[in-house]
Amino acid sequence: MNFTAPIENYFEKLRSRFNQQQAYAFIAALTAGLVAHGYVIFNRISYHDNTACLFNLGGTYESGRWMLGFIYDIQMMTTKLFAVPVFNGILSILFIAIAAMFIVELFDVESRFLAAAIGVFMVVYPVVTSIFSFMFTSWEYQLALLLAVISAKVLVDAVSCQQGIVKAFIISALLCTVSLGIYQAYIGVVIALFLIKLFFGVLENHYESPLDYVKTGLIYLADLCVSLALWAVLRKVTMAVKHIVAVDYKGMDEGYQLAKLPQVFIGMVKAFLGFSQEGINAVLYQRAFTALIFVITLMQICYLMIQAKSKLSIKLFSLIGLVLLPIGMNIVYLLSTSSEFEVDSLMLYGDIFVYILPLLLIEKMQSMQTKEGFVNTIIAGATWIQIIAITIMTLGYTYMDNAAYMKGEIAQEQAVAYFNQMITAVKTCEGFNEDMEIILVGQAELEDGTFALVDNSDQLDAVKIEKFPRYTDLVSYEGSLFFMREHLGFGNEKVSVDDGTVAQEAAVKAMPTYPNDGSIAIVDGRVIVKLGE
């Protein structure tokens, strides 16, 4: 009997399934992932939602993330659930690396350098860093990314070869639906892949007429609509079965007001052309280089359109898809019209195509045979500048990823020390008894004149992605009770945060605020910790 031979044969077949370029993308993503994110993987940086979700996945069914809810239910019945950084972090990077392999295959990337560059950029992009601040759900979110990429690839491949389109459509729609059920923001990735591939079809002269172009676009659009419809139906069904309602977080429980759509659309355009990407490009050079990359990309698109052999009418129709591309990448801005809705860096992975598209365009230009000339010289020079800019951005993002984790660790250490001092003051308060109720009053308004100077450093403020706050944000965060429970072993059922009721009591109003003398006192048999007015 030979038990290992079938296993070895399976992995050999699996290895032969992927080409050398995909291997470069995979290895580059794994390597860069450890350099960019090893800090958080091999340390335990935990605050904000992560301290409240050590043993769960946060918002699931009530946030429209019903597939995330299924994963939670399965894990709780089997493996149980822990926010472990090494396992979650490495699995997350593995999923990104596999997604990079599929993108390299989808666009027939032949350059090993460009394949590796795609893998590296996909893993160092600071949206990944933001997700790692939610380590408890990081691998699930990256699984959603992988499913989004596979969803697009399955349908695009079928449409390209004109075989098995119906079957591919169903599989693609189901995969996209599951991805949405884990994390809705990756819909922008699917849209971007569809639109870029649609444009590349023009460059490769795949369409016989504008109607062929439109038909292909409508197939992709129908796939997205079916996916969204299935997601919405399953959202309703799962909430009904679980007897829960939509959470009011970021206006998720509000309806969509079409009258506000123009206002939201304008906000999206401003955000995109500002190139700050919700704090991802907080430093000036990042915004400047991103703008430069974008402008050169427009030059390359015009150049490739002129060189393409497709009919003029098809080229003109393709402009519609090109205009829709930045909208699709930033579709998250249009997901809600609620005044409470706010897009943050966690939701903007679709914007990565500002940097991935140029790499794909470079691949296209390399495959073209053109004569030497002034225009070619200009485009070649601009492309070299673009390559340098993307390289600088890649290194800069890797550096800032680590800076974000450093900021998080500093904040965590400072918050631990701060709360330690406060807990000591509580337990040494005259008349304190372990059976007393402890109430934290005005925590969100905490202002302490002894806050450390490092907290005001411009260096730390250069990191603006979610969720990497300063420690003053941590100690005034109303969910910091979870932080104290995790890091300091303080905070049982007798410790609570005031909802504003206790703050109105005359005796409490007369108290000074922490850390001034008298800010911790026994009032009516309770320990009152007055943190703010």
Coordinates of C-alpha atoms in Angstrom, one line a residue:
M1 CA 0.0 0.0 0.0
N2 CA 1.2 3.5 -0.8
F3 CA -0.7 6.2 1.0
T4 CA 1.5 9.2 0.2
A5 CA 1.9 8.7 -3.5
P6 CA -1.6 10.0 -4.3
I7 CA -1.0 13.0 -2.2
E8 CA 2.3 13.7 -3.8
N9 CA 0.8 13.2 -7.3
Y10 CA -2.0 15.6 -6.4
F11 CA 0.4 18.4 -5.4
E12 CA 2.5 17.7 -8.5
K13 CA -0.5 18.2 -10.7
L14 CA -1.5 21.3 -8.8
R15 CA 2.0 22.7 -9.2
S16 CA 1.9 22.0 -13.0
R17 CA -1.4 23.9 -13.2
F18 CA 0.3 27.2 -12.6
N19 CA 2.9 28.9 -14.8
Q20 CA 6.2 30.5 -13.8
Q21 CA 4.7 34.0 -13.7
Q22 CA 2.1 32.9 -11.2
A23 CA 4.7 31.3 -9.1
Y24 CA 6.6 34.7 -9.1
A25 CA 3.4 36.5 -8.0
F26 CA 2.7 34.0 -5.3
I27 CA 6.3 33.9 -3.8
A28 CA 6.6 37.7 -4.1
A29 CA 3.3 38.2 -2.3
L30 CA 4.3 35.8 0.5
T31 CA 7.7 37.4 1.0
A32 CA 6.5 41.0 0.8
G33 CA 3.6 40.1 3.1
L34 CA 5.9 39.0 5.8
V35 CA 8.1 42.1 5.4
A36 CA 5.1 44.5 5.4
H37 CA 3.0 42.7 8.1
G38 CA 5.3 40.5 10.1
Y39 CA 5.2 43.2 12.8
V40 CA 1.5 42.5 13.5
I41 CA 1.6 38.8 12.8
F42 CA 4.4 38.0 15.2
N43 CA 3.2 40.4 17.9
R44 CA -0.2 40.8 19.5
I45 CA -1.5 44.3 18.9
S46 CA -5.1 44.4 20.1
Y47 CA -7.5 47.3 20.8
H48 CA -10.8 48.8 19.6
D49 CA -13.0 46.1 18.0
N50 CA -10.3 43.4 18.3
T51 CA -10.5 43.5 22.2
A52 CA -14.3 43.1 22.0
C53 CA -14.0 40.3 19.4
L54 CA -11.3 38.0 20.8
F55 CA -13.7 35.0 20.4
N56 CA -16.1 36.1 17.7
L57 CA -16.2 37.7 14.2
G58 CA -17.9 41.0 15.1
G59 CA -20.9 42.1 13.1
T60 CA -22.3 39.3 10.9
Y61 CA -25.9 38.7 10.0
E62 CA -27.0 42.2 11.3
S63 CA -24.5 43.8 9.0
G64 CA -25.5 41.9 5.9
R65 CA -22.5 39.6 6.3
W66 CA -24.5 36.4 6.5
M67 CA -21.7 34.2 5.1
L68 CA -19.4 35.5 7.8
G69 CA -22.2 34.5 10.2
F70 CA -22.2 31.0 8.7
I71 CA -18.4 30.7 9.2
Y72 CA -18.8 31.9 12.8
D73 CA -21.5 29.3 13.5
I74 CA -19.4 26.5 12.0
Q75 CA -16.3 27.5 13.9
M76 CA -18.2 27.8 17.2
M77 CA -19.5 24.3 16.7
T78 CA -16.1 22.9 15.7
T79 CA -12.8 24.6 16.2
K80 CA -14.0 27.5 18.4
L81 CA -12.8 31.0 17.5
F82 CA -9.8 32.9 18.5
A83 CA -8.2 36.2 17.2
V84 CA -4.8 34.5 16.8
P85 CA -2.4 36.7 14.8
V86 CA 0.0 34.1 13.4
F87 CA -2.6 31.8 12.0
N88 CA -5.0 34.5 10.8
G89 CA -2.3 36.7 9.5
I90 CA -0.4 34.1 7.4
L91 CA -3.7 32.6 6.1
S92 CA -4.7 36.1 5.0
I93 CA -1.5 36.6 3.1
L94 CA -1.8 33.2 1.5
F95 CA -5.3 34.1 0.2
I96 CA -3.9 37.4 -1.2
A97 CA -1.0 35.6 -2.9
I98 CA -3.5 33.1 -4.5
A99 CA -5.6 36.0 -5.7
A100 CA -2.6 37.6 -7.2
M101 CA -1.9 34.4 -9.1
F102 CA -5.3 34.4 -10.6
I103 CA -5.1 38.0 -11.7
V104 CA -1.7 37.3 -13.4
E105 CA -3.4 34.4 -15.2
L106 CA -6.5 36.4 -16.0
F107 CA -4.5 39.1 -17.9
D108 CA -2.0 36.7 -19.4
V109 CA 1.0 38.5 -17.7
E110 CA 4.2 37.2 -19.3
S111 CA 6.7 39.4 -17.5
R112 CA 8.0 37.8 -14.3
F113 CA 8.9 41.2 -13.0
L114 CA 5.3 42.6 -13.5
A115 CA 3.8 39.4 -12.1
A116 CA 5.9 39.7 -9.0
A117 CA 5.1 43.4 -8.8
I118 CA 1.4 42.6 -8.8
G119 CA 1.8 40.1 -6.0
V120 CA 3.8 42.5 -3.9
F121 CA 1.5 45.5 -4.4
M122 CA -1.6 43.5 -3.6
V123 CA -0.2 42.5 -0.2
V124 CA 1.5 45.7 0.9
Y125 CA -1.4 48.0 0.0
P126 CA -2.5 49.6 3.3
V127 CA -6.0 48.4 3.1
V128 CA -4.5 45.0 4.2
T129 CA -2.9 46.8 7.1
S130 CA -6.3 48.3 8.1
I131 CA -7.8 44.8 7.9
F132 CA -5.1 43.5 10.2
S133 CA -6.2 45.9 12.9
F134 CA -9.3 43.6 12.8
M135 CA -7.2 40.5 13.2
F136 CA -10.2 38.5 14.5
T137 CA -11.8 38.5 11.0
S138 CA -8.7 39.1 8.8
W139 CA -8.6 35.8 7.0
E140 CA -12.3 35.8 6.3
Y141 CA -12.0 39.2 4.7
Q142 CA -9.1 38.1 2.5
L143 CA -11.1 35.0 1.6
A144 CA -13.8 37.4 0.3
L145 CA -11.1 39.1 -1.8
L146 CA -10.0 35.7 -3.3
L147 CA -13.6 34.7 -4.1
A148 CA -14.2 38.1 -5.7
V149 CA -11.2 37.6 -8.0
I150 CA -12.1 34.0 -8.9
S151 CA -15.7 35.1 -9.5
A152 CA -14.6 37.6 -12.2
K153 CA -12.0 35.2 -13.7
V154 CA -14.5 32.3 -14.1
L155 CA -16.9 34.4 -16.1
V156 CA -14.3 36.3 -18.1
D157 CA -12.6 33.1 -19.2
A158 CA -15.9 31.6 -20.4
V159 CA -16.9 34.8 -22.3
S160 CA -13.4 35.0 -23.9
C161 CA -13.5 31.4 -25.3
Q162 CA -17.3 31.5 -25.8
Q163 CA -17.8 28.2 -24.1
G164 CA -19.9 27.2 -21.1
I165 CA -21.0 30.8 -20.5
V166 CA -24.2 29.8 -18.7
K167 CA -22.5 27.5 -16.3
A168 CA -19.7 30.0 -15.7
F169 CA -22.3 32.8 -15.1
I170 CA -24.0 30.7 -12.4
I171 CA -20.7 29.8 -10.7
S172 CA -19.4 33.4 -10.9
A173 CA -22.7 34.8 -9.5
L174 CA -22.6 32.4 -6.6
L175 CA -19.0 33.1 -5.8
C176 CA -19.6 36.9 -5.9
T177 CA -22.6 36.4 -3.7
V178 CA -20.6 34.5 -1.1
S179 CA -17.9 37.2 -1.3
L180 CA -20.5 39.9 -0.6
G181 CA -21.9 37.8 2.2
I182 CA -18.5 38.0 3.9
Y183 CA -17.6 41.6 3.2
Q184 CA -19.5 43.8 0.7
A185 CA -16.7 46.2 -0.1
Y186 CA -14.9 43.8 -2.5
I187 CA -17.7 44.3 -5.1
G188 CA -15.4 47.1 -6.4
V189 CA -12.7 44.5 -7.2
V190 CA -15.1 42.4 -9.3
I191 CA -16.4 45.5 -11.2
A192 CA -12.8 46.7 -11.8
L193 CA -11.7 43.3 -13.2
F194 CA -14.7 43.1 -15.5
L195 CA -14.2 46.7 -16.9
I196 CA -10.4 46.3 -17.3
K197 CA -10.9 43.0 -19.2
L198 CA -13.6 44.6 -21.3
F199 CA -11.2 47.4 -22.3
F200 CA -8.4 44.9 -23.0
G201 CA -10.8 43.1 -25.4
V202 CA -10.8 46.3 -27.4
L203 CA -7.0 46.5 -27.4
E204 CA -6.8 42.9 -28.5
N205 CA -9.4 43.3 -31.3
H206 CA -11.8 40.7 -29.8
Y207 CA -15.0 42.5 -30.7
E208 CA -16.5 42.4 -34.2
S209 CA -18.8 45.4 -33.6
P210 CA -19.9 47.8 -30.8
L211 CA -22.8 45.4 -30.2
D212 CA -20.3 42.6 -29.3
Y213 CA -18.7 45.0 -26.8
V214 CA -22.1 46.0 -25.3
K215 CA -23.3 42.3 -25.1
T216 CA -20.1 41.4 -23.2
G217 CA -20.6 44.3 -20.9
L218 CA -24.2 43.4 -20.3
I219 CA -23.2 39.8 -19.4
Y220 CA -20.9 41.2 -16.7
L221 CA -23.5 43.7 -15.5
A222 CA -26.2 40.9 -15.3
D223 CA -23.7 38.8 -13.2
L224 CA -23.3 41.7 -10.8
C225 CA -27.0 42.3 -10.6
V226 CA -27.8 38.6 -9.9
S227 CA -25.1 38.5 -7.2
L228 CA -26.4 41.6 -5.5
A229 CA -30.0 40.3 -5.7
L230 CA -29.0 36.9 -4.2
W231 CA -27.0 38.6 -1.5
A232 CA -30.0 40.9 -0.6
V233 CA -32.4 38.0 -0.5
L234 CA -30.1 35.9 1.7
R235 CA -29.6 38.9 3.9
K236 CA -33.3 39.2 4.5
V237 CA -33.8 35.4 4.9
T238 CA -30.9 35.0 7.4
M239 CA -32.0 38.0 9.5
A240 CA -35.6 36.6 9.6
V241 CA -34.4 33.1 10.6
K242 CA -32.1 34.6 13.3
H243 CA -34.8 37.1 14.4
I244 CA -32.5 40.1 14.2
V245 CA -32.7 43.5 12.6
A246 CA -30.1 45.5 10.7
V247 CA -27.6 47.2 12.9
D248 CA -27.8 51.1 12.9
Y249 CA -24.0 51.3 12.4
K250 CA -23.1 53.7 9.6
G251 CA -26.7 53.9 8.6
M252 CA -27.0 50.3 7.6
D253 CA -30.6 50.2 8.8
E254 CA -31.6 53.2 6.6
G255 CA -33.1 53.1 3.2
Y256 CA -31.5 54.4 0.0
Q257 CA -32.5 58.0 -1.0
L258 CA -32.1 58.5 -4.7
A259 CA -32.4 62.3 -4.3
K260 CA -29.1 62.2 -2.4
L261 CA -27.3 60.2 -5.1
P262 CA -25.8 63.2 -7.0
Q263 CA -24.4 64.6 -3.8
V264 CA -22.9 61.2 -2.9
F265 CA -21.5 60.8 -6.4
I266 CA -19.8 64.2 -6.3
G267 CA -18.3 63.2 -3.0
M268 CA -16.9 60.0 -4.6
V269 CA -15.4 62.0 -7.5
K270 CA -13.7 64.4 -5.1
A271 CA -12.3 61.6 -3.0
F272 CA -10.9 59.8 -6.0
L273 CA -9.3 62.8 -7.6
G274 CA -7.9 63.9 -4.2
F275 CA -5.8 60.8 -4.2
S276 CA -5.7 60.6 -0.4
Q277 CA -7.7 57.4 -0.5
E278 CA -9.2 58.0 3.0
G279 CA -5.9 58.3 4.8
I280 CA -4.0 55.6 2.8
N281 CA -2.0 58.4 1.1
A282 CA -1.7 60.7 4.1
V283 CA 1.8 61.9 3.2
L284 CA 2.2 64.5 0.4
Y285 CA 4.7 62.4 -1.7
Q286 CA 2.1 59.5 -1.8
R287 CA -0.6 61.8 -3.2
A288 CA 1.8 63.4 -5.6
F289 CA 3.1 60.1 -7.0
T290 CA -0.4 58.6 -7.2
A291 CA -1.5 61.6 -9.2
L292 CA 1.6 61.2 -11.5
I293 CA 0.9 57.5 -11.9
F294 CA -2.8 58.3 -12.8
V295 CA -1.8 60.9 -15.4
I296 CA 0.7 58.6 -17.1
T297 CA -1.9 55.9 -17.1
L298 CA -4.3 58.1 -19.0
M299 CA -1.5 58.8 -21.5
Q300 CA -0.9 55.0 -21.9
I301 CA -4.6 54.4 -22.4
C302 CA -4.8 57.0 -25.2
Y303 CA -1.6 55.6 -26.8
L304 CA -2.9 52.0 -26.7
M305 CA -6.3 53.0 -28.0
I306 CA -4.6 54.7 -31.0
Q307 CA -2.4 51.7 -31.6
A308 CA -5.3 49.2 -31.3
K309 CA -6.7 47.7 -34.5
S310 CA -10.3 47.7 -33.4
K311 CA -12.9 49.7 -35.3
L312 CA -13.3 53.4 -34.3
S313 CA -16.9 52.8 -33.3
I314 CA -15.8 50.1 -30.9
K315 CA -13.1 52.3 -29.4
L316 CA -15.6 55.1 -28.9
F317 CA -18.0 52.7 -27.1
S318 CA -15.1 51.5 -24.9
L319 CA -14.8 55.0 -23.5
I320 CA -18.0 54.3 -21.6
G321 CA -16.4 51.4 -19.8
L322 CA -13.3 53.5 -19.1
V323 CA -15.3 56.3 -17.5
L324 CA -17.1 53.7 -15.4
L325 CA -13.9 52.2 -14.2
P326 CA -13.0 54.7 -11.4
I327 CA -16.7 54.6 -10.4
G328 CA -16.6 50.9 -10.1
M329 CA -13.4 50.9 -8.1
N330 CA -15.0 53.4 -5.7
I331 CA -18.5 51.9 -5.7
V332 CA -18.4 51.8 -1.9
Y333 CA -19.0 55.5 -1.8
L334 CA -22.4 54.9 -3.5
L335 CA -23.5 52.0 -1.2
S336 CA -25.4 54.3 1.1
T337 CA -26.9 57.8 1.2
S338 CA -27.1 57.9 5.0
S339 CA -25.5 60.9 6.6
E340 CA -24.0 58.5 9.1
F341 CA -22.3 56.5 6.3
E342 CA -18.6 57.1 6.1
V343 CA -16.0 55.3 3.9
D344 CA -12.7 54.4 5.5
S345 CA -9.5 52.8 4.4
L346 CA -10.8 49.4 5.3
M347 CA -13.3 49.6 2.4
L348 CA -11.1 50.8 -0.4
Y349 CA -9.3 47.8 -1.9
G350 CA -10.9 48.6 -5.2
D351 CA -8.7 51.6 -5.4
I352 CA -5.6 49.4 -5.8
F353 CA -6.3 49.3 -9.5
V354 CA -4.9 52.8 -9.7
Y355 CA -1.5 51.0 -9.4
I356 CA -2.3 47.6 -10.8
L357 CA -3.8 48.8 -14.1
P358 CA -0.5 50.6 -15.1
L359 CA 1.3 47.3 -14.6
L360 CA -1.2 45.6 -16.9
L361 CA -0.9 48.4 -19.4
I362 CA 2.9 48.1 -19.4
E363 CA 2.5 44.4 -20.2
K364 CA 0.3 45.3 -23.1
M365 CA 2.7 47.8 -24.5
Q366 CA 5.6 45.3 -24.2
S367 CA 3.7 42.9 -26.4
M368 CA 3.1 45.4 -29.1
Q369 CA 5.4 45.9 -32.1
T370 CA 5.6 49.6 -32.9
K371 CA 8.0 51.8 -34.8
E372 CA 10.4 54.2 -33.2
G373 CA 9.1 57.8 -33.1
F374 CA 8.6 60.9 -31.0
V375 CA 5.4 59.7 -29.4
N376 CA 6.8 56.3 -28.6
T377 CA 9.8 58.0 -27.0
I378 CA 7.5 60.2 -24.9
I379 CA 5.4 57.2 -23.8
A380 CA 8.5 55.1 -23.0
G381 CA 10.0 57.9 -20.9
A382 CA 6.8 58.5 -19.1
T383 CA 6.4 54.7 -18.4
W384 CA 9.9 54.6 -16.9
I385 CA 8.9 57.4 -14.6
Q386 CA 5.7 55.5 -13.7
I387 CA 7.7 52.4 -12.9
I388 CA 9.9 54.3 -10.6
A389 CA 6.9 56.0 -9.0
I390 CA 5.2 52.6 -8.4
T391 CA 8.4 51.2 -7.0
I392 CA 8.6 54.1 -4.6
M393 CA 5.0 53.7 -3.6
T394 CA 5.5 50.0 -3.0
L395 CA 8.5 50.6 -0.7
G396 CA 6.7 53.6 0.9
Y397 CA 3.6 51.5 1.7
T398 CA 5.7 48.7 3.1
Y399 CA 7.4 51.2 5.4
M400 CA 4.2 52.9 6.4
D401 CA 2.6 49.5 7.1
N402 CA 5.2 48.9 9.7
A403 CA 4.9 52.5 11.0
A404 CA 1.2 51.9 11.5
Y405 CA 1.9 48.8 13.5
M406 CA 4.4 50.7 15.5
K407 CA 1.9 53.4 16.2
G408 CA -0.6 50.7 17.3
E409 CA 1.9 49.1 19.6
I410 CA 2.9 52.4 21.2
A411 CA -0.8 53.3 21.7
Q412 CA -1.5 49.9 23.3
E413 CA 1.5 50.1 25.6
Q414 CA 0.6 53.7 26.7
A415 CA -3.1 52.8 27.2
V416 CA -2.1 49.8 29.3
A417 CA 0.1 52.0 31.5
Y418 CA -2.6 54.7 31.7
F419 CA -5.4 52.3 32.7
N420 CA -3.1 50.5 35.2
Q421 CA -2.6 53.8 37.0
M422 CA -6.3 54.5 37.0
I423 CA -7.2 51.0 38.3
T424 CA -4.7 51.4 41.1
A425 CA -6.3 54.7 42.0
V426 CA -9.7 53.0 42.0
K427 CA -8.6 50.2 44.3
T428 CA -6.8 52.5 46.7
C429 CA -9.7 55.0 46.9
E430 CA -10.7 55.5 50.5
G431 CA -13.7 53.3 51.4
F432 CA -13.3 51.1 48.4
N433 CA -14.8 47.6 48.6
E434 CA -14.5 44.8 46.0
D435 CA -18.2 44.4 46.0
M436 CA -18.9 47.9 45.0
E437 CA -20.2 48.9 41.6
I438 CA -17.7 50.9 39.5
I439 CA -19.1 53.4 37.0
L440 CA -17.0 55.2 34.4
V441 CA -18.5 58.6 33.8
G442 CA -17.9 60.8 30.8
Q443 CA -15.2 58.6 29.2
A444 CA -15.8 59.9 25.7
E445 CA -15.0 63.4 26.9
L446 CA -11.8 62.4 28.7
E447 CA -9.2 65.2 28.6
D448 CA -6.0 64.7 30.6
G449 CA -3.3 67.3 30.9
T450 CA -0.7 64.7 31.6
F451 CA -1.1 63.0 28.2
A452 CA 2.4 62.2 26.8
L453 CA 4.0 64.5 24.3
V454 CA 4.7 61.6 21.9
D455 CA 1.0 61.5 21.4
N456 CA 1.1 64.9 19.6
S457 CA 4.0 63.9 17.3
D458 CA 3.5 64.8 13.6
Q459 CA 5.2 61.5 12.8
L460 CA 2.5 59.4 14.4
D461 CA -0.2 61.6 12.7
A462 CA 1.2 60.7 9.3
V463 CA -0.5 57.3 9.8
K464 CA -4.2 57.9 9.2
I465 CA -5.6 54.6 8.1
E466 CA -8.2 52.7 10.2
K467 CA -7.8 51.6 12.9
F468 CA -4.5 52.9 14.1
P469 CA -5.3 55.6 16.7
R470 CA -3.3 57.5 19.2
Y471 CA -3.5 56.2 22.8
T472 CA -5.7 59.2 23.8
D473 CA -8.3 57.7 21.4
L474 CA -8.0 54.3 23.1
V475 CA -8.5 55.6 26.7
S476 CA -11.4 57.7 25.7
Y477 CA -13.0 55.1 23.5
E478 CA -16.3 53.9 25.1
G479 CA -15.5 50.3 24.3
S480 CA -12.2 50.4 26.1
L481 CA -13.8 48.4 28.9
F482 CA -13.0 45.4 26.7
F483 CA -9.4 46.6 26.4
M484 CA -9.1 46.7 30.2
R485 CA -10.6 43.2 30.5
E486 CA -8.2 41.8 28.0
H487 CA -4.9 43.5 28.9
L488 CA -5.4 44.2 32.6
G489 CA -7.8 41.7 33.9
F490 CA -10.1 44.4 35.1
G491 CA -13.8 44.8 34.3
N492 CA -16.4 42.3 35.5
E493 CA -20.2 42.7 35.6
K494 CA -19.7 45.4 38.4
V495 CA -17.8 47.7 36.1
S496 CA -19.9 49.7 33.6
V497 CA -19.8 52.9 31.4
D498 CA -22.4 55.5 32.3
D499 CA -25.0 56.2 29.7
G500 CA -25.3 59.8 30.9
T501 CA -27.7 59.2 33.8
V502 CA -25.1 59.2 36.6
A503 CA -23.4 62.2 35.2
Q504 CA -26.5 64.3 35.9
E505 CA -26.4 63.6 39.7
A506 CA -25.6 66.6 41.7
A507 CA -22.8 64.9 43.7
V508 CA -21.2 63.7 40.4
K509 CA -21.5 67.1 38.8
A510 CA -19.5 68.6 41.7
M511 CA -16.6 66.2 41.2
P512 CA -13.5 67.2 39.3
T513 CA -12.4 65.2 36.3
Y514 CA -9.6 62.6 36.2
P515 CA -6.8 62.6 37.1
N516 CA -7.4 65.5 39.5
D517 CA -7.8 64.8 43.2
G518 CA -11.3 63.8 44.0
S519 CA -12.2 62.5 40.5
I520 CA -12.5 59.0 42.0
A521 CA -14.9 58.9 44.9
I522 CA -17.5 56.7 46.7
V523 CA -21.0 58.1 46.0
D524 CA -24.0 56.3 47.4
G525 CA -22.1 53.1 47.8
R526 CA -20.7 53.2 44.2
V527 CA -17.2 54.0 42.9
I528 CA -17.5 56.9 40.5
V529 CA -14.7 57.5 38.2
K530 CA -15.3 60.9 36.5
L531 CA -13.2 60.9 33.4
G532 CA -14.9 63.9 31.6
E533 CA -17.7 66.4 31.7

